[in-house]
Structure formats: structure tokens, C-alpha cells
XYZ file of C-alpha atoms in Angstrom:
331
model
C 11.268 -77.309 63.820
C 9.879 -76.661 60.318
C 12.210 -75.711 57.459
C 11.713 -71.996 56.758
C 13.231 -70.443 53.581
C 12.665 -66.768 52.821
C 10.934 -65.728 49.779
C 12.992 -62.423 49.380
C 12.448 -58.787 49.730
C 13.146 -56.560 52.753
C 12.061 -59.341 55.118
C 15.021 -61.464 53.976
C 17.315 -59.327 55.920
C 15.441 -60.038 59.141
C 16.320 -63.256 61.054
C 14.046 -66.200 61.140
C 12.768 -66.103 64.711
C 12.290 -69.367 66.146
C 11.049 -70.417 69.805
C 12.759 -73.506 71.104
C 12.248 -75.614 74.175
C 14.803 -77.299 76.218
C 12.331 -79.597 77.976
C 13.357 -81.407 81.100
C 11.700 -84.304 82.837
C 11.828 -85.170 86.456
C 14.991 -87.375 85.926
C 17.004 -84.289 84.659
C 16.841 -85.586 81.094
C 16.211 -83.354 78.100
C 13.919 -84.094 75.030
C 15.479 -83.999 71.555
C 13.674 -84.773 68.288
C 15.170 -85.993 64.972
C 14.580 -83.722 61.943
C 12.854 -85.670 58.919
C 15.216 -86.607 56.162
C 13.585 -84.593 53.529
C 14.196 -81.250 55.335
C 17.333 -79.203 55.379
C 19.753 -80.651 57.761
C 17.426 -83.859 57.717
C 18.531 -86.601 59.960
C 20.055 -84.213 62.620
C 18.787 -83.979 66.130
C 17.353 -80.712 67.474
C 15.473 -79.271 70.367
C 11.816 -79.027 69.538
C 10.146 -75.797 68.528
C 9.172 -73.622 65.556
C 8.979 -70.233 63.900
C 7.036 -67.312 65.355
C 3.825 -66.443 63.495
C 3.208 -62.704 62.721
C 2.496 -60.693 65.929
C 3.230 -63.606 68.072
C 5.528 -63.656 71.120
C 8.197 -66.133 71.738
C 6.447 -67.734 74.854
C 3.118 -67.924 72.740
C 4.868 -69.687 69.926
C 6.657 -71.966 72.304
C 3.433 -73.103 73.812
C 1.663 -73.557 70.357
C 4.654 -75.332 68.868
C 5.313 -77.776 71.632
C 1.588 -78.704 71.819
C 1.500 -79.259 67.990
C 4.763 -81.123 67.843
C 4.642 -83.134 71.112
C 1.302 -82.857 72.760
C 2.198 -81.025 75.776
C 1.105 -77.868 77.431
C 3.836 -75.634 79.029
C 3.120 -74.626 82.713
C 6.456 -72.980 83.506
C 9.463 -71.825 81.289
C 12.170 -69.251 81.476
C 14.519 -67.810 79.010
C 17.721 -69.883 78.669
C 19.639 -68.382 75.587
C 19.213 -66.551 72.449
C 21.444 -67.601 69.567
C 22.055 -65.465 66.470
C 23.249 -67.875 63.794
C 24.279 -66.488 60.260
C 23.163 -68.490 57.209
C 23.520 -67.795 53.453
C 19.744 -67.588 52.772
C 18.621 -65.710 55.997
C 20.009 -65.345 59.506
C 18.353 -67.550 62.234
C 17.433 -66.365 65.871
C 16.810 -69.349 68.177
C 14.951 -68.084 71.129
C 15.508 -70.897 73.573
C 13.470 -71.373 76.744
C 14.113 -73.808 79.645
C 10.765 -75.951 80.246
C 10.539 -77.885 83.433
C 6.897 -77.990 84.153
C 4.405 -79.115 81.558
C 1.116 -81.149 81.136
C 0.808 -84.274 78.998
C 3.115 -87.020 77.887
C 5.676 -85.707 75.270
C 5.759 -87.822 72.115
C 6.372 -87.118 68.331
C 2.880 -86.126 67.122
C 4.176 -85.561 63.548
C 5.859 -88.922 63.485
C 9.339 -87.500 64.374
C 11.436 -89.834 66.529
C 11.933 -88.219 70.115
C 14.387 -89.330 72.779
C 15.068 -88.353 76.433
C 18.887 -88.007 77.069
C 20.944 -86.796 79.784
C 22.570 -83.315 79.141
C 26.068 -85.080 79.276
C 25.150 -87.216 76.314
C 24.020 -84.457 74.092
C 27.472 -83.911 72.524
C 27.297 -87.463 71.355
C 24.450 -86.667 68.882
C 24.747 -84.865 65.667
C 22.923 -81.416 65.764
C 23.008 -78.444 63.448
C 25.686 -75.908 64.027
C 23.156 -73.387 65.307
C 22.276 -75.718 68.321
C 25.850 -76.021 69.638
C 25.579 -73.122 72.120
C 22.143 -74.415 73.184
C 23.875 -77.690 74.015
C 26.391 -75.931 76.123
C 23.574 -73.803 77.924
C 21.665 -76.943 78.613
C 24.638 -78.603 80.239
C 25.636 -75.627 82.429
C 23.907 -74.755 85.788
C 22.724 -71.205 86.452
C 25.114 -70.348 89.162
C 28.895 -70.073 88.955
C 30.834 -69.902 92.082
C 34.083 -67.937 91.958
C 36.180 -68.593 95.174
C 37.602 -65.904 97.265
C 41.247 -65.941 98.248
C 41.827 -68.978 100.557
C 43.777 -67.179 103.156
C 46.000 -68.897 105.655
C 43.544 -71.737 106.669
C 43.285 -74.036 103.700
C 41.204 -76.577 105.684
C 38.673 -73.999 106.558
C 38.586 -72.840 103.048
C 37.938 -76.355 101.696
C 35.298 -76.935 104.388
C 33.318 -73.862 103.319
C 33.721 -75.105 99.586
C 32.116 -78.374 100.567
C 29.266 -76.603 102.201
C 28.651 -74.640 98.989
C 28.736 -77.972 97.038
C 26.244 -79.464 99.466
C 23.756 -76.615 98.580
C 23.889 -77.483 94.959
C 26.654 -75.534 93.427
C 27.881 -77.448 90.342
C 30.243 -75.003 88.623
C 33.277 -73.543 90.476
C 36.363 -71.313 89.547
C 39.168 -71.750 91.755
C 40.625 -68.309 91.955
C 43.684 -67.739 94.336
C 45.789 -64.943 92.983
C 47.677 -64.640 96.260
C 49.055 -68.108 95.967
C 52.314 -69.134 94.121
C 52.343 -71.876 91.756
C 53.155 -74.586 94.242
C 50.738 -73.251 96.694
C 47.931 -73.171 94.116
C 48.743 -76.724 92.781
C 48.436 -77.982 96.382
C 45.098 -76.419 96.896
C 43.757 -77.633 93.449
C 44.920 -81.138 94.176
C 42.595 -81.145 97.138
C 39.653 -79.058 95.595
C 39.292 -81.137 92.374
C 38.436 -84.459 93.924
C 36.126 -82.563 96.562
C 34.130 -81.051 93.690
C 33.999 -84.345 91.676
C 32.569 -86.075 94.802
C 29.482 -83.817 94.473
C 29.195 -84.000 90.652
C 30.507 -80.566 90.167
C 32.909 -79.024 87.555
C 35.970 -77.178 88.909
C 37.887 -74.830 86.536
C 41.381 -73.493 87.264
C 42.253 -69.870 86.991
C 45.652 -70.925 85.964
C 47.759 -71.778 82.913
C 46.627 -74.697 80.530
C 49.499 -77.065 81.430
C 48.383 -77.029 84.975
C 44.860 -77.936 84.065
C 46.037 -80.920 82.036
C 48.589 -82.031 84.688
C 45.832 -82.015 87.555
C 42.987 -83.297 85.522
C 40.688 -80.266 86.208
C 37.465 -79.826 84.427
C 38.603 -76.826 82.619
C 40.245 -73.383 82.516
C 38.995 -69.828 83.379
C 40.868 -67.177 81.430
C 41.189 -63.671 83.018
C 40.784 -60.813 80.625
C 44.570 -60.114 80.128
C 45.213 -63.824 79.337
C 42.164 -63.928 77.080
C 43.352 -61.045 74.797
C 46.886 -62.646 74.504
C 45.578 -65.679 72.940
C 45.011 -66.174 69.177
C 43.294 -69.599 69.681
C 41.374 -71.410 72.218
C 43.594 -73.557 74.530
C 43.740 -77.073 73.442
C 42.185 -79.067 76.235
C 40.092 -81.881 74.772
C 36.892 -82.459 76.794
C 37.570 -79.420 79.051
C 35.530 -76.393 79.687
C 37.311 -73.159 78.524
C 35.665 -69.957 80.056
C 36.800 -66.387 80.111
C 36.231 -63.179 81.993
C 34.939 -60.205 79.729
C 34.211 -56.553 80.620
C 33.153 -55.165 77.366
C 32.132 -55.769 73.899
C 35.874 -55.953 72.496
C 36.727 -58.759 74.957
C 33.539 -60.603 74.240
C 34.253 -60.575 70.562
C 37.734 -61.907 71.055
C 36.345 -64.603 73.220
C 34.024 -65.511 70.334
C 36.831 -65.483 67.977
C 38.838 -67.951 69.751
C 35.761 -70.039 70.571
C 35.507 -70.162 74.337
C 32.596 -72.288 75.799
C 31.093 -69.519 78.124
C 32.065 -66.310 79.774
C 31.342 -64.053 82.577
C 30.548 -60.315 82.006
C 31.177 -57.847 84.716
C 30.636 -55.584 86.631
C 26.845 -55.783 86.091
C 26.004 -53.964 89.418
C 28.052 -52.129 91.915
C 30.144 -54.383 94.286
C 30.984 -54.185 98.010
C 34.671 -54.243 97.065
C 34.349 -51.471 94.359
C 31.172 -49.616 95.176
C 32.186 -46.506 93.230
C 33.395 -48.245 90.103
C 31.285 -47.940 86.918
C 28.827 -50.924 86.309
C 27.112 -52.125 83.096
C 23.514 -52.323 84.270
C 20.833 -54.924 83.248
C 20.163 -53.319 79.796
C 23.750 -53.284 78.880
C 23.852 -57.006 79.898
C 21.177 -57.616 77.535
C 22.900 -55.819 74.689
C 26.103 -57.853 75.284
C 24.273 -61.126 75.777
C 22.804 -60.537 72.321
C 26.265 -60.459 70.785
C 27.772 -63.392 72.639
C 27.567 -66.804 70.636
C 27.917 -68.630 73.952
C 26.310 -68.656 77.518
C 27.120 -65.664 79.579
C 27.154 -65.263 83.316
C 26.449 -61.904 85.032
C 29.105 -61.074 87.565
C 29.367 -58.034 89.973
C 27.037 -57.349 92.799
C 25.084 -60.641 92.233
C 23.073 -62.302 95.052
C 19.894 -64.347 95.550
C 17.045 -65.308 93.348
C 15.920 -61.874 92.270
C 19.303 -61.236 90.670
C 19.186 -64.669 89.093
C 15.717 -63.975 87.525
C 16.800 -60.515 86.408
C 20.010 -61.929 84.675
C 18.067 -64.806 83.050
C 15.491 -62.328 81.720
C 18.294 -60.329 80.098
C 19.696 -63.327 78.119
C 22.195 -64.486 80.627
C 22.871 -68.078 81.564
C 22.572 -67.082 85.295
C 24.818 -65.409 87.846
C 28.479 -65.702 88.908
C 29.491 -64.512 92.364
C 31.789 -64.706 95.249
C 30.000 -63.368 98.145
C 26.626 -64.011 96.667
C 27.219 -67.649 96.677
C 30.082 -68.300 99.117
C 28.933 -65.770 101.661
C 31.093 -63.512 103.671
C 34.735 -64.458 103.842
C 37.032 -62.530 106.228
C 39.986 -64.681 106.524
C 43.008 -62.512 106.489
C 45.797 -63.280 103.956
């Protein structure tokens, strides 16, 4: 990504718009490049890309920059995340695309070192601050399962959870409001190793001490708990996610530094068909304000909703019925 410094004037108030590629190979590794030492933030690693030219669209700039820098031609890409990053000289807008199909063999055509790394190893590399939300987005999947209430048959509940994991679900929130603390602990003790067996992350909708006690992969904060916090729960190496319903909650989540959030309800739901919903365009507006990946929740199901959510700046979709399926177990 070239160093871009404004020359002043009215344009200095506009963000530097940069198209960025999170390029994946067939092994699930992502390509990163090392910035030349003589540039601003030289020596740090980054995702390849470059500044849009006048009149150019982000997808066009992505194709041009990746061909110039890496010698590849993009065949298929989708929006991943847009990061608005403040800087003293001029704000930056990283327009990040997930690239999974391309022609050619990626190499540093400008002499820059490049490496293929697994998403899990990205935090081990020094990146510019603007890239931190991108690293999170690269690591996260595009579907987030929120479990229904387990009801009276725990074995049946866990069997259905395993079926979801077998289909490729890799991020799960264990939500069981009807259980007391002991019942929830017992369920989590069985669900955590089950998720780990399939390489999935399981987050607890519970208090931080229970996450630490059980060794879960993180915590999901409901809106009420989110607003009661003045700082991010101290859970080293764990995900911290939150539920948000409006801009106020999103901004509070940003202030305490959550890793990602869900925003709801985007569409009407079966359980609350008459409740007000945000809609797709409001989702885009809120995603632009979130300095972290955002999942669309509420009425989500299937590939078309996933495509719509991603096109509006979301990481993907979060769902209960849309991923779990119908669940009629009585409490």
C-alpha cells in the first residue's frame, strides 16, 4: 500500500480511500506484505492494496493494485469490512475485500517480502493500528450461531449443536437464559469441548468469572451488561462480543473496545413480527460507525441474507432459527 500524504485544501478533510485485499489460498492462509522501511510505518506488515484513483471504484482499484503489487488477477471477491481510521494528517478509509479466487501466483512484484500465514497467526505480526479490525474480520467466520433455550433435554440439545458444527458452524454463543448458574455451568462444561472438537469458538452469555473458570473462548455481553461496563472485561486471549440495538450502544461498545458485535433486529423475526426493525440501509449506516466487525441479527436465514448483510458492510449474519433450525422443545 503506497504512502499517501495530502497536499492540503478541501480534499484534506476527505479520507484517503484505499482498496485492500484479504487474499486466501486453497489452504485457508492469507497473504500479507511487509512495508518498505522508508515509508511511513515501514517494517510493519499489511494486507496488500492501494489508493483509489479519481473516478475509480473500490473493486476496480483492488484489481489494479493487486495486479501491480502481486501479479494476480481477481476472479471473485466480496466486501469484508470498511475501517474508518483517524490520523493527524488525514483520515483513512480501508475498503477491505475478501479474495478467494484469482489467477496467477502471488509474489512481491515491487520487491516487497510477502508471506502466507494462517489467520490465527496474524496477531503475532506487527501491523499498523488501522489494520487491527481487519485482522479480527479475517479471523472470524461469516456465520454466528446463537443457541436457543436448551429446554429439558440437554442430550438432544447437544446433539443438535453437534449437527450444526458438522455443517461448518465455527462461532457459537451459548445463550440459555432460563437456566440458573449451576445449570448453565453444567451445560457449558459439555458444550465447550464439543465445539473445540470441531475447531469452533464457543462464547458464553454469562459473567466473566465463569468464562475464565470454564476456559471458554470468550464472552458475549447482552446490551444491559454492555452499558454497565466502563472497560472491556479482562479476558486475555478471549473474544469479547456484544449485543447492540442502536448507535448509542455501538459507540459504547467501541469505547470499551469489544472485538465484534451483533446489531438487531435488522429484519422482522418470527418471535416478534410486529417489532420495529432496522432494515438494510440502516445496517450500512451503523456498520460504517462500528470500528469492529458487525453481524446482522434478526430474521436472518440463508445465503441471500448473508449476501445482503455483507454488501452492507457486515461481517455476516447471526441467527438462531436461521442456522439452528426450528426448535420446539418446551421449557
